Coordinates of C-alpha atoms in Angstrom, one line a residue:
Chain C
M10 CA 0.0 0.0 0.0
R11 CA 2.7 2.4 1.0
H12 CA 4.8 1.4 -1.9
R13 CA 2.0 2.0 -4.3
S14 CA 1.3 5.5 -3.0
R15 CA 5.0 6.3 -3.4
G16 CA 4.8 5.2 -7.0
L17 CA 1.8 7.4 -7.6
R18 CA 3.5 10.3 -6.0
A19 CA 6.4 10.0 -8.4
L20 CA 4.0 10.1 -11.3
E21 CA 2.1 13.1 -10.0
P22 CA 4.3 15.8 -11.5
L23 CA 4.2 14.1 -14.8
A24 CA 0.4 14.5 -14.8
W25 CA 0.9 18.3 -14.4
V26 CA 3.7 18.7 -16.9
G27 CA 2.4 16.0 -19.2
P28 CA 0.2 18.1 -21.5
A29 CA 3.0 20.6 -22.1
I30 CA 5.5 17.8 -22.9
V31 CA 3.2 16.0 -25.3
L32 CA 2.3 19.2 -27.2
I33 CA 5.9 20.4 -27.5
A34 CA 7.3 17.0 -28.4
L35 CA 4.7 16.4 -31.0
V36 CA 4.3 19.9 -32.6
V37 CA 7.7 21.5 -32.0
L38 CA 10.3 18.8 -31.6
W39 CA 9.0 16.1 -34.0
P40 CA 9.2 18.5 -37.0
V41 CA 12.8 19.2 -35.9
V42 CA 13.6 15.5 -36.1
E43 CA 11.9 15.4 -39.5
M44 CA 14.0 18.4 -40.6
I45 CA 17.2 16.7 -39.5
R46 CA 16.2 13.5 -41.2
S47 CA 15.4 15.2 -44.5
S48 CA 18.8 16.9 -44.5
F49 CA 20.3 13.4 -45.2
L50 CA 17.8 12.6 -48.0
K51 CA 17.8 13.3 -51.7
I52 CA 14.7 15.2 -52.5
S53 CA 13.6 16.3 -55.9
K54 CA 12.4 19.9 -56.8
F55 CA 8.8 18.8 -56.3
G56 CA 9.4 17.3 -52.9
V57 CA 9.7 13.6 -53.9
V58 CA 12.1 11.7 -51.8
Q59 CA 14.6 9.8 -54.0
G60 CA 16.4 7.9 -51.3
G61 CA 19.3 8.6 -49.0
N62 CA 22.0 11.1 -49.8
G63 CA 24.6 10.7 -47.1
T64 CA 26.2 13.9 -46.3
A65 CA 26.0 15.2 -49.8
N66 CA 23.5 18.0 -48.9
Y67 CA 26.0 19.2 -46.3
D68 CA 28.9 18.9 -48.6
R69 CA 27.1 21.0 -51.2
L70 CA 26.1 23.6 -48.6
F71 CA 29.6 24.0 -47.2
A72 CA 30.9 24.3 -50.8
E73 CA 28.5 27.2 -51.6
P74 CA 30.8 30.2 -52.4
D75 CA 28.7 32.5 -50.2
F76 CA 28.4 30.2 -47.2
A77 CA 31.2 31.6 -45.1
S78 CA 30.2 35.2 -45.7
I79 CA 26.6 34.4 -44.8
M80 CA 27.5 32.8 -41.6
G81 CA 29.8 35.7 -40.7
R82 CA 27.0 38.1 -41.5
T83 CA 24.6 36.2 -39.3
L84 CA 26.9 36.5 -36.4
I85 CA 27.4 40.3 -36.9
W86 CA 23.6 40.6 -37.3
V87 CA 22.9 39.0 -34.0
V88 CA 25.7 40.7 -32.1
A89 CA 24.9 44.2 -33.5
V90 CA 21.1 43.9 -33.1
V91 CA 21.2 42.5 -29.6
G92 CA 24.0 44.7 -28.4
L93 CA 22.3 47.9 -29.6
T94 CA 18.9 46.8 -28.3
V95 CA 20.4 46.1 -24.9
I96 CA 22.2 49.5 -24.7
I97 CA 19.2 51.5 -25.8
S98 CA 16.8 49.6 -23.6
L99 CA 19.0 50.0 -20.5
A100 CA 19.0 53.8 -21.1
L101 CA 15.3 54.0 -21.9
A102 CA 14.3 51.8 -18.9
Q103 CA 16.4 54.1 -16.6
L104 CA 14.6 57.1 -18.1
F105 CA 11.1 55.7 -17.9
N106 CA 11.6 54.6 -14.4
Q107 CA 11.8 58.3 -13.3
R108 CA 8.8 60.5 -12.9
F109 CA 8.4 63.3 -15.4
P110 CA 5.4 64.7 -17.3
G111 CA 6.1 63.1 -20.7
R112 CA 6.6 59.6 -19.2
K113 CA 3.1 58.2 -19.7
I114 CA 2.8 59.2 -23.3
A115 CA 6.3 58.0 -24.1
R116 CA 5.6 54.6 -22.5
W117 CA 2.5 54.3 -24.6
A118 CA 4.3 55.2 -27.8
L119 CA 7.0 52.6 -26.9
I120 CA 4.3 49.9 -26.9
A121 CA 3.3 50.6 -30.5
P122 CA 6.1 48.7 -32.4
W123 CA 5.5 45.7 -30.1
A124 CA 1.8 45.5 -30.8
A125 CA 2.2 45.8 -34.6
S126 CA 3.3 42.7 -36.3
V127 CA 7.0 42.5 -37.2
L128 CA 6.2 41.7 -40.8
M129 CA 3.9 44.8 -41.1
T130 CA 6.6 47.0 -39.5
A131 CA 9.1 45.8 -42.0
I132 CA 6.8 46.4 -44.9
I133 CA 6.0 49.9 -43.6
F134 CA 9.7 50.7 -43.4
R135 CA 10.4 49.4 -46.8
W136 CA 7.7 51.7 -48.1
M137 CA 9.1 54.6 -46.1
L138 CA 12.5 53.9 -47.7
D139 CA 11.1 53.8 -51.2
P140 CA 13.4 55.7 -53.6
E141 CA 10.5 57.7 -55.1
V142 CA 7.6 58.0 -52.8
G143 CA 9.3 57.2 -49.5
V144 CA 9.0 59.7 -46.6
I145 CA 12.6 59.1 -45.5
N146 CA 14.1 60.2 -48.8
M147 CA 11.8 63.3 -48.6
I148 CA 13.3 64.1 -45.2
R149 CA 16.8 63.6 -46.5
R150 CA 16.1 65.8 -49.4
D151 CA 14.6 68.5 -47.3
L152 CA 17.6 68.5 -45.0
G153 CA 20.0 68.6 -48.0
F154 CA 21.5 65.2 -47.5
L155 CA 20.2 64.1 -50.9
D156 CA 20.2 66.0 -54.1
A157 CA 17.0 66.2 -56.0
L158 CA 18.2 63.9 -58.7
G159 CA 18.9 61.1 -56.2
G160 CA 21.0 58.6 -58.1
A161 CA 22.3 55.5 -56.4
S162 CA 22.2 56.9 -52.9
A163 CA 18.4 57.4 -53.3
D164 CA 17.8 53.7 -52.9
P165 CA 19.1 52.8 -49.4
L166 CA 17.9 49.2 -49.6
G167 CA 19.3 48.7 -53.1
Q168 CA 23.0 48.5 -52.0
S169 CA 24.5 46.4 -49.2
A170 CA 26.5 49.2 -47.6
T171 CA 23.3 51.1 -46.6
A172 CA 20.8 48.2 -46.6
M173 CA 22.4 46.3 -43.7
P174 CA 22.4 49.3 -41.3
W175 CA 18.8 49.9 -42.1
L176 CA 17.9 46.2 -41.5
I177 CA 19.7 46.4 -38.2
F178 CA 17.9 49.6 -37.3
V179 CA 14.5 48.0 -38.0
A180 CA 15.4 44.9 -36.0
V181 CA 16.5 47.0 -33.1
F182 CA 13.3 49.1 -33.4
V183 CA 11.1 46.0 -33.0
S184 CA 13.2 44.5 -30.2
V185 CA 13.6 47.6 -28.0
P186 CA 10.0 47.7 -26.6
F187 CA 9.9 44.2 -25.1
T188 CA 13.5 44.6 -23.8
T189 CA 12.8 48.0 -22.2
Y190 CA 9.6 46.7 -20.6
A191 CA 11.4 43.7 -19.2
L192 CA 14.1 46.0 -17.8
I193 CA 11.5 48.5 -16.3
A194 CA 9.9 45.4 -14.7
G195 CA 13.3 44.4 -13.4
L196 CA 14.0 47.9 -12.0
S197 CA 10.6 47.9 -10.2
T198 CA 11.6 44.8 -8.2
I199 CA 14.6 46.6 -6.7
P200 CA 13.7 47.9 -3.2
G201 CA 13.9 51.6 -2.8
D202 CA 15.6 51.6 0.6
I203 CA 18.8 50.3 -0.9
Y204 CA 19.1 53.5 -2.8
E205 CA 18.3 55.5 0.3
A206 CA 21.2 53.9 2.1
A207 CA 23.6 54.5 -0.7
R208 CA 22.6 58.1 -1.0
M209 CA 23.1 58.6 2.7
D210 CA 26.6 57.3 2.3
G211 CA 27.2 60.0 -0.4
A212 CA 27.6 57.7 -3.4
S213 CA 27.6 59.4 -6.8
K214 CA 24.8 58.6 -9.3
M215 CA 27.2 56.7 -11.6
R216 CA 28.4 54.7 -8.7
I217 CA 25.0 53.9 -7.5
Y218 CA 24.1 52.6 -11.0
W219 CA 27.1 50.4 -11.4
A220 CA 27.2 49.1 -7.8
I221 CA 23.5 48.6 -7.1
T222 CA 21.2 49.0 -10.1
F223 CA 23.2 47.1 -12.7
P224 CA 24.0 44.0 -10.6
L225 CA 20.4 43.7 -9.4
L226 CA 19.1 44.2 -12.9
R227 CA 21.2 41.4 -14.2
P228 CA 18.7 38.5 -14.0
A229 CA 16.2 40.6 -16.0
L230 CA 18.8 41.7 -18.4
T231 CA 20.1 38.2 -19.0
V232 CA 16.6 36.7 -19.7
A233 CA 15.7 39.6 -22.0
A234 CA 19.0 39.5 -23.9
L235 CA 18.8 35.7 -24.3
I236 CA 15.3 35.9 -25.7
N237 CA 16.5 38.6 -28.1
V238 CA 19.4 36.4 -29.2
M239 CA 17.1 33.6 -30.1
N240 CA 14.5 35.8 -31.8
V241 CA 17.0 37.9 -33.8
F242 CA 18.9 34.8 -34.9
N243 CA 15.8 33.2 -36.3
N244 CA 14.3 36.4 -37.5
F245 CA 13.0 36.1 -41.0
P246 CA 10.3 38.7 -41.8
I247 CA 12.4 41.9 -41.5
I248 CA 15.1 40.9 -44.0
W249 CA 12.7 39.0 -46.3
A250 CA 10.2 41.8 -46.5
M251 CA 12.8 44.6 -46.9
T252 CA 15.5 43.2 -49.2
R253 CA 14.9 39.4 -49.7
G254 CA 18.6 39.1 -48.8
Q255 CA 19.6 41.0 -51.9
P256 CA 21.5 42.5 -53.7
G257 CA 23.2 39.2 -54.4
Y258 CA 23.4 37.5 -51.0
S259 CA 24.8 40.6 -49.4
T260 CA 22.0 41.0 -46.8
S261 CA 21.2 37.3 -46.3
T262 CA 21.5 35.7 -42.9
S263 CA 21.5 31.9 -42.5
T264 CA 17.7 31.9 -42.0
I265 CA 17.2 33.8 -45.3
F266 CA 19.6 31.6 -47.1
M267 CA 17.7 28.6 -45.9
Y268 CA 14.5 30.0 -47.3
I269 CA 16.2 30.9 -50.7
L270 CA 17.6 27.3 -50.9
K271 CA 14.2 25.9 -50.3
N272 CA 13.1 26.8 -53.9
R273 CA 16.3 25.3 -55.3
D274 CA 17.1 22.2 -53.3
I275 CA 15.0 21.1 -50.3
G276 CA 17.7 18.7 -49.0
E277 CA 20.3 21.4 -49.0
S278 CA 17.8 23.8 -47.4
A279 CA 17.2 21.3 -44.6
A280 CA 21.0 21.0 -44.1
M281 CA 21.1 24.8 -43.7
S282 CA 18.3 24.6 -41.2
V283 CA 20.1 22.0 -39.1
V284 CA 23.4 24.1 -39.2
N285 CA 21.3 27.1 -38.3
F286 CA 19.6 25.3 -35.3
G287 CA 23.0 24.0 -34.2
M288 CA 24.4 27.6 -34.2
V289 CA 21.5 28.9 -32.1
I290 CA 22.1 26.2 -29.5
I291 CA 25.9 26.9 -29.5
L292 CA 25.3 30.6 -29.2
T293 CA 22.9 30.2 -26.3
V294 CA 25.3 27.9 -24.5
V295 CA 28.1 30.4 -25.0
F296 CA 25.8 33.2 -23.8
L297 CA 24.8 31.3 -20.7
K298 CA 28.4 30.5 -19.9
V299 CA 29.6 34.0 -20.4
T300 CA 26.8 35.5 -18.3
R301 CA 27.2 32.7 -15.7
W302 CA 23.4 32.5 -15.4
R303 CA 22.8 28.9 -16.3
S304 CA 21.0 28.2 -13.0
E305 CA 18.7 31.2 -13.6
V306 CA 17.5 29.9 -16.9
A307 CA 17.6 26.1 -16.8
Chain D
M19 CA 17.7 69.2 -11.3
K20 CA 15.5 71.3 -13.7
R21 CA 17.9 70.8 -16.6
A22 CA 18.0 67.1 -15.9
R23 CA 14.2 67.0 -16.1
L24 CA 14.2 69.0 -19.3
A25 CA 16.7 66.5 -20.8
A26 CA 14.6 63.5 -19.7
N27 CA 11.5 65.0 -21.3
T28 CA 13.3 65.8 -24.5
V29 CA 14.7 62.3 -24.8
A30 CA 11.4 60.8 -24.0
I31 CA 9.6 62.9 -26.6
V32 CA 12.2 62.0 -29.3
A33 CA 11.9 58.3 -28.4
A34 CA 8.1 58.5 -28.5
V35 CA 8.1 60.3 -31.9
V36 CA 10.5 57.8 -33.4
T37 CA 8.7 54.7 -32.1
F38 CA 5.3 55.9 -33.0
F39 CA 6.2 57.3 -36.4
P40 CA 5.7 54.1 -38.5
I41 CA 2.2 53.5 -36.9
Y42 CA 1.4 57.1 -37.7
W43 CA 2.6 56.7 -41.3
M44 CA 0.5 53.5 -41.6
A45 CA -2.7 55.2 -40.4
L46 CA -2.0 58.4 -42.5
S47 CA -1.4 56.4 -45.7
A48 CA -4.6 54.5 -45.1
L49 CA -6.4 57.8 -45.0
K50 CA -4.7 59.4 -48.0
P51 CA -6.5 59.4 -51.4
A52 CA -5.0 57.0 -53.9
G53 CA -3.4 59.8 -56.0
E54 CA -1.6 61.3 -53.0
I55 CA -0.1 57.9 -52.0
Q56 CA 1.6 57.5 -55.3
S57 CA 2.5 61.2 -55.5
L58 CA 6.2 62.2 -55.6
Q59 CA 5.3 65.1 -53.4
V60 CA 5.4 63.2 -50.1
R61 CA 3.7 65.0 -47.3
P62 CA 3.4 64.0 -43.7
W63 CA -0.2 65.0 -43.5
T64 CA -3.3 64.9 -45.8
L65 CA -5.8 67.7 -46.5
A66 CA -8.3 65.3 -48.1
P67 CA -8.7 62.3 -45.8
T68 CA -10.7 59.6 -47.3
L69 CA -12.2 56.3 -46.0
E70 CA -12.1 54.7 -49.5
H71 CA -9.4 52.3 -48.6
F72 CA -11.1 51.2 -45.4
E73 CA -14.3 50.7 -47.4
R74 CA -12.5 48.5 -49.8
V75 CA -11.1 46.4 -46.9
L76 CA -14.3 46.2 -45.0
G77 CA -16.3 45.6 -48.2
G78 CA -14.1 42.8 -49.3
E79 CA -15.7 39.5 -49.0
N80 CA -15.6 37.8 -45.6
F81 CA -13.7 40.5 -43.6
A82 CA -15.9 40.1 -40.6
R83 CA -15.5 36.4 -40.8
Y84 CA -11.7 36.7 -40.9
L85 CA -11.7 39.0 -37.9
L86 CA -13.9 36.7 -35.9
N87 CA -11.7 33.7 -36.9
S88 CA -8.5 35.5 -35.8
L89 CA -10.1 36.5 -32.5
M90 CA -11.3 33.0 -31.8
V91 CA -8.0 31.4 -32.6
A92 CA -6.1 34.0 -30.5
L93 CA -8.4 33.7 -27.5
A94 CA -8.4 29.9 -27.5
V95 CA -4.6 30.0 -27.7
V96 CA -4.4 32.5 -24.8
A97 CA -6.7 30.4 -22.5
L98 CA -5.2 27.0 -23.3
S99 CA -1.7 28.2 -23.1
A100 CA -2.2 29.9 -19.7
L101 CA -3.7 26.7 -18.3
V102 CA -1.2 24.2 -19.7
A103 CA 1.8 26.5 -18.9
F104 CA 0.5 27.1 -15.3
L105 CA 0.3 23.4 -14.6
A106 CA 3.7 22.7 -16.2
A107 CA 5.2 25.6 -14.2
V108 CA 3.8 24.2 -11.0
A109 CA 5.3 20.8 -11.8
V110 CA 8.8 22.1 -12.5
T111 CA 8.9 24.4 -9.5
R112 CA 7.1 22.5 -6.8
F113 CA 8.3 18.9 -7.5
T114 CA 11.7 17.3 -7.9
F115 CA 11.3 14.4 -10.3
R116 CA 13.7 12.3 -12.3
F117 CA 13.7 14.0 -15.7
R118 CA 13.1 17.5 -14.4
T119 CA 16.3 18.9 -15.9
T120 CA 15.7 17.1 -19.2
V121 CA 12.3 18.6 -19.3
L122 CA 13.6 22.1 -18.6
I123 CA 16.3 21.8 -21.3
M124 CA 13.6 20.6 -23.7
F125 CA 11.6 23.7 -23.1
L126 CA 14.6 25.9 -23.7
V127 CA 15.6 24.1 -26.9
A128 CA 12.0 24.4 -28.1
Q129 CA 12.2 28.1 -27.7
M130 CA 15.1 28.2 -30.2
V131 CA 13.4 26.4 -33.0
P132 CA 13.2 28.4 -36.3
V133 CA 9.6 28.4 -37.4
E134 CA 10.3 29.1 -41.1
A135 CA 12.4 26.0 -41.4
L136 CA 9.6 23.8 -40.1
T137 CA 6.7 24.6 -42.4
I138 CA 7.0 21.5 -44.6
P139 CA 7.2 18.9 -41.7
L140 CA 4.4 20.8 -39.9
F141 CA 2.2 20.7 -42.9
F142 CA 2.5 16.9 -43.1
L143 CA 2.1 16.6 -39.3
V144 CA -1.1 18.6 -39.3
R145 CA -2.4 16.6 -42.3
D146 CA -1.7 13.3 -40.5
I147 CA -3.2 14.5 -37.2
G148 CA -6.2 15.5 -39.2
T149 CA -6.9 12.0 -40.3
A150 CA -7.1 10.9 -36.6
V151 CA -8.7 14.1 -35.2
P152 CA -10.6 15.9 -37.9
G153 CA -11.0 19.1 -35.8
V154 CA -7.3 20.0 -36.0
G155 CA -6.5 18.9 -39.6
L156 CA -5.7 21.0 -42.6
N157 CA -8.0 23.9 -43.3
T158 CA -9.4 24.0 -39.7
L159 CA -9.0 26.8 -37.2
G160 CA -8.2 24.0 -34.7
S161 CA -4.9 23.4 -36.5
L162 CA -3.9 27.0 -35.9
V163 CA -4.8 26.8 -32.2
L164 CA -2.9 23.5 -31.8
V165 CA 0.3 24.8 -33.5
H166 CA 0.3 28.3 -31.9
L167 CA -0.4 26.7 -28.5
A168 CA 2.6 24.4 -28.7
F169 CA 4.9 27.1 -29.9
S170 CA 3.7 29.5 -27.2
L171 CA 4.3 27.1 -24.4
P172 CA 8.1 27.2 -23.9
F173 CA 8.1 30.9 -23.3
A174 CA 4.9 30.9 -21.2
I175 CA 6.2 28.1 -19.0
W176 CA 9.5 29.9 -18.6
M177 CA 7.7 33.1 -17.5
M178 CA 5.2 31.3 -15.2
R179 CA 8.1 29.5 -13.4
G180 CA 9.2 32.8 -11.9
F181 CA 5.7 33.6 -10.6
V182 CA 5.0 30.2 -9.1
A183 CA 8.4 30.2 -7.4
A184 CA 7.7 33.7 -5.9
V185 CA 4.7 32.4 -4.0
P186 CA 5.8 31.0 -0.6
E187 CA 5.3 27.3 -0.5
A188 CA 4.2 27.5 3.2
L189 CA 0.9 29.0 2.0
E190 CA 0.1 25.8 0.1
E191 CA 1.3 23.6 2.9
A192 CA -0.9 25.3 5.4
A193 CA -3.9 24.7 3.2
M194 CA -3.0 21.1 2.6
I195 CA -2.7 20.5 6.4
D196 CA -6.2 21.9 6.7
G197 CA -7.2 19.1 4.4
A198 CA -7.5 20.7 1.0
S199 CA -6.4 18.5 -1.9
R200 CA -3.7 19.6 -4.2
P201 CA -6.0 20.5 -7.1
V202 CA -8.1 22.7 -4.8
V203 CA -4.9 24.4 -3.5
L204 CA -3.7 25.0 -7.0
W205 CA -7.0 26.4 -8.2
R206 CA -8.0 28.4 -5.1
I207 CA -4.7 29.7 -3.8
L208 CA -1.9 29.5 -6.3
F209 CA -3.9 30.4 -9.5
P210 CA -5.2 33.8 -8.2
L211 CA -1.7 34.7 -6.9
V212 CA 0.0 34.2 -10.2
A213 CA -2.7 36.0 -12.2
P214 CA -0.4 39.0 -13.2
G215 CA 1.9 36.5 -14.8
L216 CA -0.9 34.9 -16.7
I217 CA -1.8 38.3 -18.1
A218 CA 1.7 38.9 -19.2
T219 CA 2.1 35.5 -20.9
G220 CA -1.4 35.9 -22.3
V221 CA -0.4 39.1 -24.0
F222 CA 2.5 37.3 -25.7
S223 CA 0.6 34.4 -27.0
F224 CA -2.2 36.7 -28.2
I225 CA 0.2 38.9 -30.2
T226 CA 1.9 35.9 -31.9
A227 CA -1.4 34.2 -32.8
W228 CA -3.0 37.5 -33.9
N229 CA -0.1 38.6 -36.1
D230 CA 0.7 35.3 -37.6
F231 CA 1.0 34.9 -41.3
I232 CA 3.1 31.9 -41.8
F233 CA 0.9 29.2 -40.1
A234 CA -2.3 30.6 -41.6
R235 CA -0.8 30.4 -45.1
T236 CA 0.6 26.9 -44.5
F237 CA -2.5 25.1 -43.0
I238 CA -5.5 27.0 -44.4
I239 CA -5.1 26.3 -48.0
S240 CA -8.6 26.0 -49.5
A241 CA -11.2 26.6 -46.8
K242 CA -12.2 30.2 -47.4
D243 CA -14.4 30.4 -44.4
N244 CA -11.6 29.4 -42.1
Q245 CA -9.1 32.0 -43.1
T246 CA -7.8 34.6 -40.7
L247 CA -7.0 38.3 -41.0
P248 CA -3.8 38.0 -43.0
A249 CA -5.9 36.7 -45.9
A250 CA -7.7 40.0 -45.9
L251 CA -4.4 41.8 -46.1
L252 CA -2.6 39.6 -48.6
V253 CA -5.2 40.3 -51.4
F254 CA -3.8 43.8 -51.7
F255 CA -0.3 42.5 -52.5
K256 CA -0.2 42.1 -56.3
P257 CA 2.6 41.0 -58.5
D258 CA 2.6 44.1 -60.7
E259 CA 1.7 46.9 -58.3
N260 CA 0.9 46.7 -54.6
D261 CA -2.3 48.4 -53.5
W262 CA -0.6 50.4 -50.7
G263 CA -3.8 52.2 -49.6
G264 CA -5.5 48.8 -49.1
I265 CA -2.5 47.3 -47.4
M266 CA -2.2 50.2 -44.9
A267 CA -5.9 50.3 -44.2
A268 CA -6.0 46.6 -43.5
S269 CA -2.9 46.8 -41.4
T270 CA -4.4 49.7 -39.4
L271 CA -7.6 47.7 -38.7
M272 CA -5.4 44.7 -37.7
T273 CA -3.1 46.8 -35.4
I274 CA -5.6 49.1 -33.6
P275 CA -7.3 46.4 -31.5
V276 CA -4.0 45.0 -30.3
L277 CA -2.8 48.5 -29.5
I278 CA -5.8 49.4 -27.4
F279 CA -5.5 46.0 -25.6
F280 CA -1.8 46.7 -24.9
V281 CA -2.3 50.2 -23.6
A282 CA -5.1 48.8 -21.3
V283 CA -3.0 46.2 -19.7
Q284 CA 0.3 48.2 -19.8
R285 CA 0.5 48.6 -16.1
R286 CA -0.1 45.0 -15.4
L287 CA 2.4 44.1 -18.0
V288 CA 5.2 45.7 -16.0
A289 CA 4.1 43.9 -12.9
G290 CA 3.8 40.7 -14.9
L291 CA 7.2 40.9 -16.4
G292 CA 8.7 41.8 -13.1
G293 CA 7.5 38.6 -11.4
A294 CA 9.0 36.5 -14.2
V295 CA 12.6 37.6 -13.5
K296 CA 12.5 37.7 -9.8
D297 CA 14.7 35.1 -8.0

């Protein structure tokens, strides 16, 4: 009797967590397994499986002339977007945590890019950057940065030197709201009397920030940054809607390249997905190691 | 002190203008007459606002139907995700069991999965599930609920963990000693205490389900009546020339409800996110 009840007790948590495990395993992880499996298959253009292919899909992928530059760009993309997002959000969170008249409206405005779909935001930006009817060129023209005839500089998304910074800007733009809100939330959990004590001891503002605020904000910062790393790495709509990874492959990240390959070679595209997924996992592990917050997350 | 306040206000106003500008431009373009949209004289205002684009969107067949479908899918995902994530969060914070770490790593890995890479296997999965359970097969709203639910769970569980952990266990133990069963304790004591967290996670799952294009286009292939809002938007994208007025009007109609909802729960959202990151 006693033994049986112990056995049941051991099963109890599985009853609570069971539905989540079943759903995630079936709908999220099973397709991942399928993706990995198909990366070793020979698949025709129309999706017909023509048998095993060994590592040929991977060999072809690694032999792509643009592969190395695409992987490098992906890394720059993630580091630049997450880095800028974190810096801007830390400043905004600090600002919005103070009381001043414009705060409420500014907080509301900050929500807007979060509520709008990322795809729509990207489409709106592409349109605002239109060489002819875009509002951003109009502003540049009015300020004298762009002569009336335009020329090549009138199409910021048409050339890689200006397209990439704009893509990064839009990605930061859509990532800042969530990050800032997560950090405001983190700030609100810091008890006020700590500051009181520090001020009594005559600590300067900068010192208070680095000695008290920042360390106490770290859990919130780590979680928010980690979510950003995953989202930005896998982000597809921004680049696809604005440049399709062009000109050439000069604005393609690995996720975009995977999608482009899909129309050419499903097997090679699956291989790219697997490499992509492996990179996110490695990046996450490195991130957790560097921030020493493994226990916080897992 | 006064100068600092002025600086804070200035930065806040600049930030607000920059963040709100694309939304403003979207709504403005939706109100501009067609000629003005394509005009080379770009003006940040319009002297002849028109509702013609909105009429075209609303007059398009089935718009009300799409709206209702989107709403039903999003609300079902929010409710189910909150429930399943809550139970899972209780399990991983209140129990120590054998595969606990494995389960937590599984949730973390699931969060990293790139959705765009999985459309083909997901299509076949939904088709196969459909033969066993017709309600969640291809062309059903159920398929969207199922897939969004599963993809929303890792993040929701992750957030809910912090909330459940923040509630002192002694509270539940006291109730158990008084003879309450665990389900009663969960429902009557723990559930109300983690409500702010449920609101925050609910906002997230609502946004992703509401703004989704990719699943809607993958699973709803032929059933016109089961399409969601993106279908009303995509008709304005044409191979030769996009109908920007229609696109912007449809986007405005799609964004406004979420925006209102967001502003309404804004305060709770901060409280909600705060609980998730507390130790």
